[in-house]
Amino acid sequence: MIINRTNLSALFTGFKVVFTEAFQAAQSQFDRVAMTVPSSTSKETYAWLGTVTRFREWLGDRVIQNLATHDFTIKNRSFENTVGVDRDDIEDDAIGIYRPILAQLGQDAKTHPDELVFALLAAGFDSACYDGQYFFDADHPVLDEHGAIQSASNVQAGAATPWFLLDTTKAIKPFIFQKRKDYKFVAMDQETDEAVFSRKQFRYGVDARCNVGYGLWQLAFGSKATLDETNFSAARAAMMSLKGDNGKPLAVRPNLLVVPPSLETAAKKLVMAENTANGATNILKGAADVLVCPWLA
């Protein structure tokens, strides 16, 4: 292949097609547990996290809800993934060897939000959320019906492999994927580029600006106890019993059990099997869907 602008443009187009097809075909999991929030600046402040409203009978004038505000901010971060293509390979029409690499680049871009979101989930036992407490914590401050501060818990202690129970049925999700700039395929493929001149290398890559953060802790429960009927039932009951400020029931409906691959069998036996190990009817069948996440391995 002759190295000129026309051929380099055609090469970029071909590489982009490979990238795009792989990106579109790849499967991601993050959107099952996180809401995507568009961003237009370097950071976004989620002052509304933790606010709760409630309906009342309309007697007299309307009563404006007094909403607590929090200074919870997610700063966007820049990410990139770049590969180099040797000039000699282009001249020798050996560009086919790069197709798998470009396809992998597309898959990696599609699953990068998974990597970010589920790393955040795993770190929830020692990372703070909007109320200043760890996301999974026994001391989240909540006001009771008399306005006094009480502690609420969304964590279960233990020494076993962590597992997580989530409510993903609401408009707000337990986690936030904040997107400033979508994943974009770009190139440095001018013959006058420094890398081409010095190292005979054309560069192709992907970049994006985004970040992740914690949403509502009330919609997630983290456990380090053994995944069994007793502990799962206790976690589920704790979530469904949660109340927000002023004693308002939150109507949490845990529907997704998130586990690493090592707990897949235990999770599916717990909520998918017809019968328990002793042959009795499994009353927990259908209590939650199972999401096996390789990023938690």
PDB file of C-alpha atoms in Angstrom:
ATOM      1  CA  MET A   1       0.000   0.000   0.000  1.00  0.00           C
ATOM      2  CA  ILE A   2       1.261   3.441  -0.902  1.00  0.00           C
ATOM      3  CA  ILE A   3       1.358   5.743   2.103  1.00  0.00           C
ATOM      4  CA  ASN A   4      -0.695   8.789   1.149  1.00  0.00           C
ATOM      5  CA  ARG A   5      -3.594  10.753   2.576  1.00  0.00           C
ATOM      6  CA  THR A   6      -6.255   8.897   0.602  1.00  0.00           C
ATOM      7  CA  ASN A   7      -5.086   5.454   1.684  1.00  0.00           C
ATOM      8  CA  LEU A   8      -4.573   6.523   5.291  1.00  0.00           C
ATOM      9  CA  SER A   9      -8.108   7.931   5.407  1.00  0.00           C
ATOM     10  CA  ALA A  10      -9.474   4.677   4.010  1.00  0.00           C
ATOM     11  CA  LEU A  11      -7.465   2.742   6.582  1.00  0.00           C
ATOM     12  CA  PHE A  12      -8.872   4.861   9.400  1.00  0.00           C
ATOM     13  CA  THR A  13     -12.402   4.285   8.117  1.00  0.00           C
ATOM     14  CA  GLY A  14     -11.819   0.528   8.001  1.00  0.00           C
ATOM     15  CA  PHE A  15     -10.351   0.458  11.486  1.00  0.00           C
ATOM     16  CA  LYS A  16     -13.262   2.516  12.786  1.00  0.00           C
ATOM     17  CA  VAL A  17     -15.767   0.062  11.300  1.00  0.00           C
ATOM     18  CA  VAL A  18     -14.026  -2.818  13.084  1.00  0.00           C
ATOM     19  CA  PHE A  19     -14.036  -0.855  16.335  1.00  0.00           C
ATOM     20  CA  THR A  20     -17.689   0.180  16.020  1.00  0.00           C
ATOM     21  CA  GLU A  21     -18.960  -3.294  15.170  1.00  0.00           C
ATOM     22  CA  ALA A  22     -17.143  -4.787  18.155  1.00  0.00           C
ATOM     23  CA  PHE A  23     -18.363  -1.990  20.415  1.00  0.00           C
ATOM     24  CA  GLN A  24     -21.987  -2.511  19.399  1.00  0.00           C
ATOM     25  CA  ALA A  25     -21.774  -6.299  19.727  1.00  0.00           C
ATOM     26  CA  ALA A  26     -20.179  -6.286  23.189  1.00  0.00           C
ATOM     27  CA  GLN A  27     -22.379  -6.792  26.258  1.00  0.00           C
ATOM     28  CA  SER A  28     -22.172  -4.515  29.287  1.00  0.00           C
ATOM     29  CA  GLN A  29     -23.735  -4.857  32.725  1.00  0.00           C
ATOM     30  CA  PHE A  30     -23.324  -1.461  34.385  1.00  0.00           C
ATOM     31  CA  ASP A  31     -26.679  -0.077  33.236  1.00  0.00           C
ATOM     32  CA  ARG A  32     -28.486  -2.694  35.312  1.00  0.00           C
ATOM     33  CA  VAL A  33     -27.228  -1.063  38.524  1.00  0.00           C
ATOM     34  CA  ALA A  34     -26.328   2.503  37.519  1.00  0.00           C
ATOM     35  CA  MET A  35     -28.135   5.420  35.927  1.00  0.00           C
ATOM     36  CA  THR A  36     -26.343   7.337  33.201  1.00  0.00           C
ATOM     37  CA  VAL A  37     -26.258  11.067  33.866  1.00  0.00           C
ATOM     38  CA  PRO A  38     -25.037  13.438  31.128  1.00  0.00           C
ATOM     39  CA  SER A  39     -22.478  16.012  32.187  1.00  0.00           C
ATOM     40  CA  SER A  40     -21.709  19.378  30.592  1.00  0.00           C
ATOM     41  CA  THR A  41     -18.909  20.621  32.852  1.00  0.00           C
ATOM     42  CA  SER A  42     -15.810  19.287  34.588  1.00  0.00           C
ATOM     43  CA  LYS A  43     -17.891  18.145  37.560  1.00  0.00           C
ATOM     44  CA  GLU A  44     -21.475  17.755  38.667  1.00  0.00           C
ATOM     45  CA  THR A  45     -22.949  18.310  42.137  1.00  0.00           C
ATOM     46  CA  TYR A  46     -25.791  16.044  43.217  1.00  0.00           C
ATOM     47  CA  ALA A  47     -27.413  18.195  45.871  1.00  0.00           C
ATOM     48  CA  TRP A  48     -30.684  16.286  45.584  1.00  0.00           C
ATOM     49  CA  LEU A  49     -29.288  12.943  46.758  1.00  0.00           C
ATOM     50  CA  GLY A  50     -31.023  11.873  49.933  1.00  0.00           C
ATOM     51  CA  THR A  51     -34.028  14.154  49.520  1.00  0.00           C
ATOM     52  CA  VAL A  52     -37.444  12.669  50.152  1.00  0.00           C
ATOM     53  CA  THR A  53     -40.868  14.124  49.405  1.00  0.00           C
ATOM     54  CA  ARG A  54     -44.278  12.769  50.328  1.00  0.00           C
ATOM     55  CA  PHE A  55     -47.876  13.382  49.379  1.00  0.00           C
ATOM     56  CA  ARG A  56     -50.288  14.892  51.877  1.00  0.00           C
ATOM     57  CA  GLU A  57     -53.968  15.654  51.763  1.00  0.00           C
ATOM     58  CA  TRP A  58     -54.411  19.138  50.297  1.00  0.00           C
ATOM     59  CA  LEU A  59     -56.030  21.136  53.062  1.00  0.00           C
ATOM     60  CA  GLY A  60     -55.479  24.890  52.878  1.00  0.00           C
ATOM     61  CA  ASP A  61     -52.370  26.141  51.109  1.00  0.00           C
ATOM     62  CA  ARG A  62     -49.741  23.909  49.540  1.00  0.00           C
ATOM     63  CA  VAL A  63     -46.856  22.993  51.847  1.00  0.00           C
ATOM     64  CA  ILE A  64     -43.469  23.321  50.153  1.00  0.00           C
ATOM     65  CA  GLN A  65     -41.257  20.358  50.954  1.00  0.00           C
ATOM     66  CA  ASN A  66     -38.098  21.265  52.857  1.00  0.00           C
ATOM     67  CA  LEU A  67     -35.409  19.343  51.004  1.00  0.00           C
ATOM     68  CA  ALA A  68     -32.067  18.634  52.608  1.00  0.00           C
ATOM     69  CA  THR A  69     -29.113  19.350  50.322  1.00  0.00           C
ATOM     70  CA  HIS A  70     -25.761  17.627  50.123  1.00  0.00           C
ATOM     71  CA  ASP A  71     -22.502  18.763  48.571  1.00  0.00           C
ATOM     72  CA  PHE A  72     -21.816  15.472  46.791  1.00  0.00           C
ATOM     73  CA  THR A  73     -19.747  16.093  43.685  1.00  0.00           C
ATOM     74  CA  ILE A  74     -18.483  13.780  40.955  1.00  0.00           C
ATOM     75  CA  LYS A  75     -15.516  15.099  38.979  1.00  0.00           C
ATOM     76  CA  ASN A  76     -15.068  13.847  35.451  1.00  0.00           C
ATOM     77  CA  ARG A  77     -11.907  11.928  34.599  1.00  0.00           C
ATOM     78  CA  SER A  78     -10.207  11.387  31.260  1.00  0.00           C
ATOM     79  CA  PHE A  79      -9.528   7.869  29.961  1.00  0.00           C
ATOM     80  CA  GLU A  80      -7.717   6.572  26.884  1.00  0.00           C
ATOM     81  CA  ASN A  81      -6.691   3.324  25.221  1.00  0.00           C
ATOM     82  CA  THR A  82      -4.244   3.480  22.313  1.00  0.00           C
ATOM     83  CA  VAL A  83      -2.577   1.035  19.915  1.00  0.00           C
ATOM     84  CA  GLY A  84       0.253   1.591  17.455  1.00  0.00           C
ATOM     85  CA  VAL A  85       0.395   0.373  13.844  1.00  0.00           C
ATOM     86  CA  ASP A  86       3.802  -0.058  12.251  1.00  0.00           C
ATOM     87  CA  ARG A  87       4.321   1.846   9.008  1.00  0.00           C
ATOM     88  CA  ASP A  88       5.972  -1.205   7.450  1.00  0.00           C
ATOM     89  CA  ASP A  89       2.816  -3.274   8.055  1.00  0.00           C
ATOM     90  CA  ILE A  90       0.748  -0.686   6.207  1.00  0.00           C
ATOM     91  CA  GLU A  91       3.158  -0.584   3.280  1.00  0.00           C
ATOM     92  CA  ASP A  92       3.160  -4.405   3.166  1.00  0.00           C
ATOM     93  CA  ASP A  93      -0.670  -4.625   3.315  1.00  0.00           C
ATOM     94  CA  ALA A  94      -0.385  -6.573   6.570  1.00  0.00           C
ATOM     95  CA  ILE A  95      -3.050  -4.562   8.348  1.00  0.00           C
ATOM     96  CA  GLY A  96      -5.253  -7.632   8.853  1.00  0.00           C
ATOM     97  CA  ILE A  97      -3.186  -8.583  11.864  1.00  0.00           C
ATOM     98  CA  TYR A  98      -4.524  -5.489  13.623  1.00  0.00           C
ATOM     99  CA  ARG A  99      -8.223  -6.315  13.218  1.00  0.00           C
ATOM    100  CA  PRO A 100      -8.410  -8.373  16.432  1.00  0.00           C
ATOM    101  CA  ILE A 101      -6.640  -5.606  18.308  1.00  0.00           C
ATOM    102  CA  LEU A 102      -9.087  -2.979  17.032  1.00  0.00           C
ATOM    103  CA  ALA A 103     -12.017  -5.260  17.832  1.00  0.00           C
ATOM    104  CA  GLN A 104     -10.689  -5.742  21.359  1.00  0.00           C
ATOM    105  CA  LEU A 105     -10.409  -1.971  21.648  1.00  0.00           C
ATOM    106  CA  GLY A 106     -14.132  -1.740  20.856  1.00  0.00           C
ATOM    107  CA  GLN A 107     -15.038  -4.375  23.425  1.00  0.00           C
ATOM    108  CA  ASP A 108     -12.870  -2.712  26.049  1.00  0.00           C
ATOM    109  CA  ALA A 109     -14.568   0.640  25.409  1.00  0.00           C
ATOM    110  CA  LYS A 110     -18.025  -0.925  25.787  1.00  0.00           C
ATOM    111  CA  THR A 111     -17.175  -2.626  29.079  1.00  0.00           C
ATOM    112  CA  HIS A 112     -15.075   0.160  30.585  1.00  0.00           C
ATOM    113  CA  PRO A 113     -18.111   1.572  32.469  1.00  0.00           C
ATOM    114  CA  ASP A 114     -18.581  -1.923  33.947  1.00  0.00           C
ATOM    115  CA  GLU A 115     -15.046  -1.825  35.244  1.00  0.00           C
ATOM    116  CA  LEU A 116     -15.622   1.556  36.881  1.00  0.00           C
ATOM    117  CA  VAL A 117     -19.092   0.899  38.317  1.00  0.00           C
ATOM    118  CA  PHE A 118     -18.420  -2.537  39.799  1.00  0.00           C
ATOM    119  CA  ALA A 119     -15.093  -1.433  41.250  1.00  0.00           C
ATOM    120  CA  LEU A 120     -17.098   1.286  43.005  1.00  0.00           C
ATOM    121  CA  LEU A 121     -19.580  -1.318  44.244  1.00  0.00           C
ATOM    122  CA  ALA A 122     -16.807  -3.484  45.668  1.00  0.00           C
ATOM    123  CA  ALA A 123     -15.254  -0.448  47.386  1.00  0.00           C
ATOM    124  CA  GLY A 124     -18.524   0.509  49.063  1.00  0.00           C
ATOM    125  CA  PHE A 125     -17.512  -0.941  52.428  1.00  0.00           C
ATOM    126  CA  ASP A 126     -14.852   1.739  52.902  1.00  0.00           C
ATOM    127  CA  SER A 127     -15.828   4.583  50.530  1.00  0.00           C
ATOM    128  CA  ALA A 128     -18.061   7.498  51.525  1.00  0.00           C
ATOM    129  CA  CYS A 129     -21.346   8.431  49.848  1.00  0.00           C
ATOM    130  CA  TYR A 130     -23.417  11.637  49.961  1.00  0.00           C
ATOM    131  CA  ASP A 131     -24.128  11.533  53.724  1.00  0.00           C
ATOM    132  CA  GLY A 132     -20.454  11.215  54.665  1.00  0.00           C
ATOM    133  CA  GLN A 133     -20.773   7.595  55.797  1.00  0.00           C
ATOM    134  CA  TYR A 134     -19.394   4.590  53.977  1.00  0.00           C
ATOM    135  CA  PHE A 135     -21.802   3.533  51.241  1.00  0.00           C
ATOM    136  CA  PHE A 136     -22.325   0.229  53.066  1.00  0.00           C
ATOM    137  CA  ASP A 137     -22.523   1.292  56.698  1.00  0.00           C
ATOM    138  CA  ALA A 138     -24.412   0.636  59.927  1.00  0.00           C
ATOM    139  CA  ASP A 139     -24.694   4.321  60.871  1.00  0.00           C
ATOM    140  CA  HIS A 140     -26.422   6.225  58.082  1.00  0.00           C
ATOM    141  CA  PRO A 141     -28.158   9.205  59.738  1.00  0.00           C
ATOM    142  CA  VAL A 142     -31.926   9.328  59.214  1.00  0.00           C
ATOM    143  CA  LEU A 143     -34.528  11.536  60.899  1.00  0.00           C
ATOM    144  CA  ASP A 144     -37.389   9.714  62.601  1.00  0.00           C
ATOM    145  CA  GLU A 145     -41.002  10.941  62.706  1.00  0.00           C
ATOM    146  CA  HIS A 146     -40.091  13.264  65.604  1.00  0.00           C
ATOM    147  CA  GLY A 147     -37.096  14.809  63.823  1.00  0.00           C
ATOM    148  CA  ALA A 148     -34.494  12.976  65.918  1.00  0.00           C
ATOM    149  CA  ILE A 149     -31.453  11.463  64.220  1.00  0.00           C
ATOM    150  CA  GLN A 150     -31.440   7.676  64.110  1.00  0.00           C
ATOM    151  CA  SER A 151     -28.971   5.215  62.565  1.00  0.00           C
ATOM    152  CA  ALA A 152     -29.931   3.030  59.625  1.00  0.00           C
ATOM    153  CA  SER A 153     -27.911   0.134  58.276  1.00  0.00           C
ATOM    154  CA  ASN A 154     -27.380  -1.363  54.818  1.00  0.00           C
ATOM    155  CA  VAL A 155     -24.535  -3.705  55.696  1.00  0.00           C
ATOM    156  CA  GLN A 156     -24.099  -7.205  57.060  1.00  0.00           C
ATOM    157  CA  ALA A 157     -20.846  -8.108  58.799  1.00  0.00           C
ATOM    158  CA  GLY A 158     -18.874 -11.271  58.214  1.00  0.00           C
ATOM    159  CA  ALA A 159     -15.692 -12.730  56.767  1.00  0.00           C
ATOM    160  CA  ALA A 160     -17.065 -14.440  53.646  1.00  0.00           C
ATOM    161  CA  THR A 161     -16.956 -13.362  49.994  1.00  0.00           C
ATOM    162  CA  PRO A 162     -19.018 -10.157  49.594  1.00  0.00           C
ATOM    163  CA  TRP A 163     -22.367 -10.199  47.801  1.00  0.00           C
ATOM    164  CA  PHE A 164     -24.854  -7.439  47.142  1.00  0.00           C
ATOM    165  CA  LEU A 165     -28.617  -7.001  47.015  1.00  0.00           C
ATOM    166  CA  LEU A 166     -29.966  -4.037  45.037  1.00  0.00           C
ATOM    167  CA  ASP A 167     -33.227  -2.315  44.192  1.00  0.00           C
ATOM    168  CA  THR A 168     -33.009  -1.265  40.544  1.00  0.00           C
ATOM    169  CA  THR A 169     -36.741  -0.647  40.044  1.00  0.00           C
ATOM    170  CA  LYS A 170     -36.732   3.070  40.799  1.00  0.00           C
ATOM    171  CA  ALA A 171     -35.924   6.086  38.638  1.00  0.00           C
ATOM    172  CA  ILE A 172     -32.816   6.679  40.751  1.00  0.00           C
ATOM    173  CA  LYS A 173     -30.311   3.838  40.821  1.00  0.00           C
ATOM    174  CA  PRO A 174     -27.786   2.834  43.505  1.00  0.00           C
ATOM    175  CA  PHE A 175     -24.902   4.083  41.340  1.00  0.00           C
ATOM    176  CA  ILE A 176     -24.230   6.922  38.927  1.00  0.00           C
ATOM    177  CA  PHE A 177     -22.340   6.703  35.647  1.00  0.00           C
ATOM    178  CA  GLN A 178     -21.575  10.306  34.726  1.00  0.00           C
ATOM    179  CA  LYS A 179     -20.754  10.842  31.047  1.00  0.00           C
ATOM    180  CA  ARG A 180     -19.083  14.025  29.856  1.00  0.00           C
ATOM    181  CA  LYS A 181     -17.713  12.725  26.529  1.00  0.00           C
ATOM    182  CA  ASP A 182     -18.641   9.420  24.948  1.00  0.00           C
ATOM    183  CA  TYR A 183     -16.058   6.855  23.843  1.00  0.00           C
ATOM    184  CA  LYS A 184     -14.651   8.136  20.540  1.00  0.00           C
ATOM    185  CA  PHE A 185     -12.328   6.452  18.052  1.00  0.00           C
ATOM    186  CA  VAL A 186      -9.542   8.829  16.973  1.00  0.00           C
ATOM    187  CA  ALA A 187      -6.228   8.654  15.133  1.00  0.00           C
ATOM    188  CA  MET A 188      -2.871  10.316  14.758  1.00  0.00           C
ATOM    189  CA  ASP A 189      -2.175   9.220  11.204  1.00  0.00           C
ATOM    190  CA  GLN A 190      -0.436  12.129   9.527  1.00  0.00           C
ATOM    191  CA  GLU A 191       2.853  11.283   7.829  1.00  0.00           C
ATOM    192  CA  THR A 192       4.361  14.275   9.592  1.00  0.00           C
ATOM    193  CA  ASP A 193       3.392  13.097  13.085  1.00  0.00           C
ATOM    194  CA  GLU A 194       6.365  12.851  15.430  1.00  0.00           C
ATOM    195  CA  ALA A 195       5.738   9.176  16.223  1.00  0.00           C
ATOM    196  CA  VAL A 196       5.669   8.295  12.520  1.00  0.00           C
ATOM    197  CA  PHE A 197       8.879  10.190  11.888  1.00  0.00           C
ATOM    198  CA  SER A 198      10.723   8.816  14.932  1.00  0.00           C
ATOM    199  CA  ARG A 199       9.287   5.292  15.318  1.00  0.00           C
ATOM    200  CA  LYS A 200       7.396   4.514  12.070  1.00  0.00           C
ATOM    201  CA  GLN A 201       4.220   4.260  14.154  1.00  0.00           C
ATOM    202  CA  PHE A 202       0.720   5.438  13.347  1.00  0.00           C
ATOM    203  CA  ARG A 203      -1.494   5.622  16.429  1.00  0.00           C
ATOM    204  CA  TYR A 204      -5.181   4.752  16.808  1.00  0.00           C
ATOM    205  CA  GLY A 205      -7.111   4.968  20.012  1.00  0.00           C
ATOM    206  CA  VAL A 206     -10.198   5.739  22.021  1.00  0.00           C
ATOM    207  CA  ASP A 207     -10.755   8.438  24.605  1.00  0.00           C
ATOM    208  CA  ALA A 208     -13.617   9.440  26.858  1.00  0.00           C
ATOM    209  CA  ARG A 209     -14.443  11.644  29.810  1.00  0.00           C
ATOM    210  CA  CYS A 210     -16.617  10.190  32.529  1.00  0.00           C
ATOM    211  CA  ASN A 211     -16.692   9.020  36.125  1.00  0.00           C
ATOM    212  CA  VAL A 212     -18.820   7.084  38.564  1.00  0.00           C
ATOM    213  CA  GLY A 213     -20.253   7.800  41.981  1.00  0.00           C
ATOM    214  CA  TYR A 214     -22.648   6.500  44.605  1.00  0.00           C
ATOM    215  CA  GLY A 215     -26.349   7.155  44.281  1.00  0.00           C
ATOM    216  CA  LEU A 216     -28.758   6.180  47.051  1.00  0.00           C
ATOM    217  CA  TRP A 217     -27.366   3.843  49.707  1.00  0.00           C
ATOM    218  CA  GLN A 218     -30.956   2.939  50.588  1.00  0.00           C
ATOM    219  CA  LEU A 219     -31.173   0.959  47.342  1.00  0.00           C
ATOM    220  CA  ALA A 220     -28.161  -1.258  48.024  1.00  0.00           C
ATOM    221  CA  PHE A 221     -27.175  -3.745  50.690  1.00  0.00           C
ATOM    222  CA  GLY A 222     -23.672  -5.137  51.076  1.00  0.00           C
ATOM    223  CA  SER A 223     -22.945  -8.354  52.909  1.00  0.00           C
ATOM    224  CA  LYS A 224     -19.789 -10.186  53.933  1.00  0.00           C
ATOM    225  CA  ALA A 225     -21.793 -12.919  55.614  1.00  0.00           C
ATOM    226  CA  THR A 226     -22.258 -16.340  54.036  1.00  0.00           C
ATOM    227  CA  LEU A 227     -24.739 -16.261  51.173  1.00  0.00           C
ATOM    228  CA  ASP A 228     -27.509 -18.481  52.487  1.00  0.00           C
ATOM    229  CA  GLU A 229     -31.237 -18.368  53.116  1.00  0.00           C
ATOM    230  CA  THR A 230     -30.935 -16.821  56.576  1.00  0.00           C
ATOM    231  CA  ASN A 231     -28.594 -13.990  55.632  1.00  0.00           C
ATOM    232  CA  PHE A 232     -30.291 -13.267  52.315  1.00  0.00           C
ATOM    233  CA  SER A 233     -33.691 -13.086  54.000  1.00  0.00           C
ATOM    234  CA  ALA A 234     -32.334 -10.777  56.700  1.00  0.00           C
ATOM    235  CA  ALA A 235     -30.808  -8.461  54.077  1.00  0.00           C
ATOM    236  CA  ARG A 236     -34.021  -8.408  52.078  1.00  0.00           C
ATOM    237  CA  ALA A 237     -36.136  -7.681  55.146  1.00  0.00           C
ATOM    238  CA  ALA A 238     -33.779  -4.897  56.252  1.00  0.00           C
ATOM    239  CA  MET A 239     -34.023  -3.186  52.880  1.00  0.00           C
ATOM    240  CA  MET A 240     -37.790  -3.446  52.669  1.00  0.00           C
ATOM    241  CA  SER A 241     -38.149  -2.057  56.205  1.00  0.00           C
ATOM    242  CA  LEU A 242     -36.083   1.076  55.553  1.00  0.00           C
ATOM    243  CA  LYS A 243     -37.655   4.437  56.256  1.00  0.00           C
ATOM    244  CA  GLY A 244     -36.507   7.829  55.087  1.00  0.00           C
ATOM    245  CA  ASP A 245     -36.516  11.109  56.921  1.00  0.00           C
ATOM    246  CA  ASN A 246     -39.611  11.775  59.053  1.00  0.00           C
ATOM    247  CA  GLY A 247     -40.438   8.097  59.211  1.00  0.00           C
ATOM    248  CA  LYS A 248     -41.646   7.752  55.623  1.00  0.00           C
ATOM    249  CA  PRO A 249     -41.458   4.167  54.327  1.00  0.00           C
ATOM    250  CA  LEU A 250     -39.218   4.056  51.265  1.00  0.00           C
ATOM    251  CA  ALA A 251     -40.952   1.047  49.685  1.00  0.00           C
ATOM    252  CA  VAL A 252     -37.617  -0.485  48.702  1.00  0.00           C
ATOM    253  CA  ARG A 253     -38.051  -3.579  46.527  1.00  0.00           C
ATOM    254  CA  PRO A 254     -34.766  -5.507  46.289  1.00  0.00           C
ATOM    255  CA  ASN A 255     -34.773  -7.290  42.953  1.00  0.00           C
ATOM    256  CA  LEU A 256     -31.157  -7.961  41.942  1.00  0.00           C
ATOM    257  CA  LEU A 257     -28.597 -10.192  43.654  1.00  0.00           C
ATOM    258  CA  VAL A 258     -25.087  -9.284  42.452  1.00  0.00           C
ATOM    259  CA  VAL A 259     -22.350 -11.833  43.049  1.00  0.00           C
ATOM    260  CA  PRO A 260     -18.822 -12.663  41.860  1.00  0.00           C
ATOM    261  CA  PRO A 261     -18.341 -15.845  39.798  1.00  0.00           C
ATOM    262  CA  SER A 262     -17.361 -17.814  42.906  1.00  0.00           C
ATOM    263  CA  LEU A 263     -20.895 -17.353  44.321  1.00  0.00           C
ATOM    264  CA  GLU A 264     -22.841 -18.038  41.118  1.00  0.00           C
ATOM    265  CA  THR A 265     -23.918 -21.537  42.124  1.00  0.00           C
ATOM    266  CA  ALA A 266     -24.935 -20.489  45.642  1.00  0.00           C
ATOM    267  CA  ALA A 267     -26.896 -17.516  44.311  1.00  0.00           C
ATOM    268  CA  LYS A 268     -28.784 -19.515  41.702  1.00  0.00           C
ATOM    269  CA  LYS A 269     -29.626 -22.283  44.170  1.00  0.00           C
ATOM    270  CA  LEU A 270     -30.911 -19.660  46.574  1.00  0.00           C
ATOM    271  CA  VAL A 271     -33.315 -17.751  44.281  1.00  0.00           C
ATOM    272  CA  MET A 272     -33.731 -19.885  41.158  1.00  0.00           C
ATOM    273  CA  ALA A 273     -34.029 -23.505  42.285  1.00  0.00           C
ATOM    274  CA  GLU A 274     -37.460 -25.117  42.685  1.00  0.00           C
ATOM    275  CA  ASN A 275     -36.450 -26.894  45.885  1.00  0.00           C
ATOM    276  CA  THR A 276     -33.966 -26.497  48.695  1.00  0.00           C
ATOM    277  CA  ALA A 277     -31.176 -28.984  49.426  1.00  0.00           C
ATOM    278  CA  ASN A 278     -33.480 -31.045  51.683  1.00  0.00           C
ATOM    279  CA  GLY A 279     -36.215 -31.238  49.055  1.00  0.00           C
ATOM    280  CA  ALA A 280     -38.548 -28.611  50.519  1.00  0.00           C
ATOM    281  CA  THR A 281     -40.175 -25.977  48.330  1.00  0.00           C
ATOM    282  CA  ASN A 282     -37.854 -23.033  47.825  1.00  0.00           C
ATOM    283  CA  ILE A 283     -39.888 -20.091  49.057  1.00  0.00           C
ATOM    284  CA  LEU A 284     -37.179 -17.676  47.875  1.00  0.00           C
ATOM    285  CA  LYS A 285     -37.441 -18.696  44.235  1.00  0.00           C
ATOM    286  CA  GLY A 286     -37.910 -15.516  42.181  1.00  0.00           C
ATOM    287  CA  ALA A 287     -37.087 -13.228  45.114  1.00  0.00           C
ATOM    288  CA  ALA A 288     -34.357 -11.628  42.980  1.00  0.00           C
ATOM    289  CA  ASP A 289     -32.631 -11.929  39.643  1.00  0.00           C
ATOM    290  CA  VAL A 290     -28.981 -12.983  39.690  1.00  0.00           C
ATOM    291  CA  LEU A 291     -26.228 -10.891  38.112  1.00  0.00           C
ATOM    292  CA  VAL A 292     -22.888 -12.689  38.000  1.00  0.00           C
ATOM    293  CA  CYS A 293     -20.226 -10.030  37.586  1.00  0.00           C
ATOM    294  CA  PRO A 294     -16.688 -10.974  36.495  1.00  0.00           C
ATOM    295  CA  TRP A 295     -15.446  -7.553  37.603  1.00  0.00           C
ATOM    296  CA  LEU A 296     -16.027  -8.648  41.209  1.00  0.00           C
ATOM    297  CA  ALA A 297     -13.738 -11.669  40.900  1.00  0.00           C
TER     298      ALA A 297
END
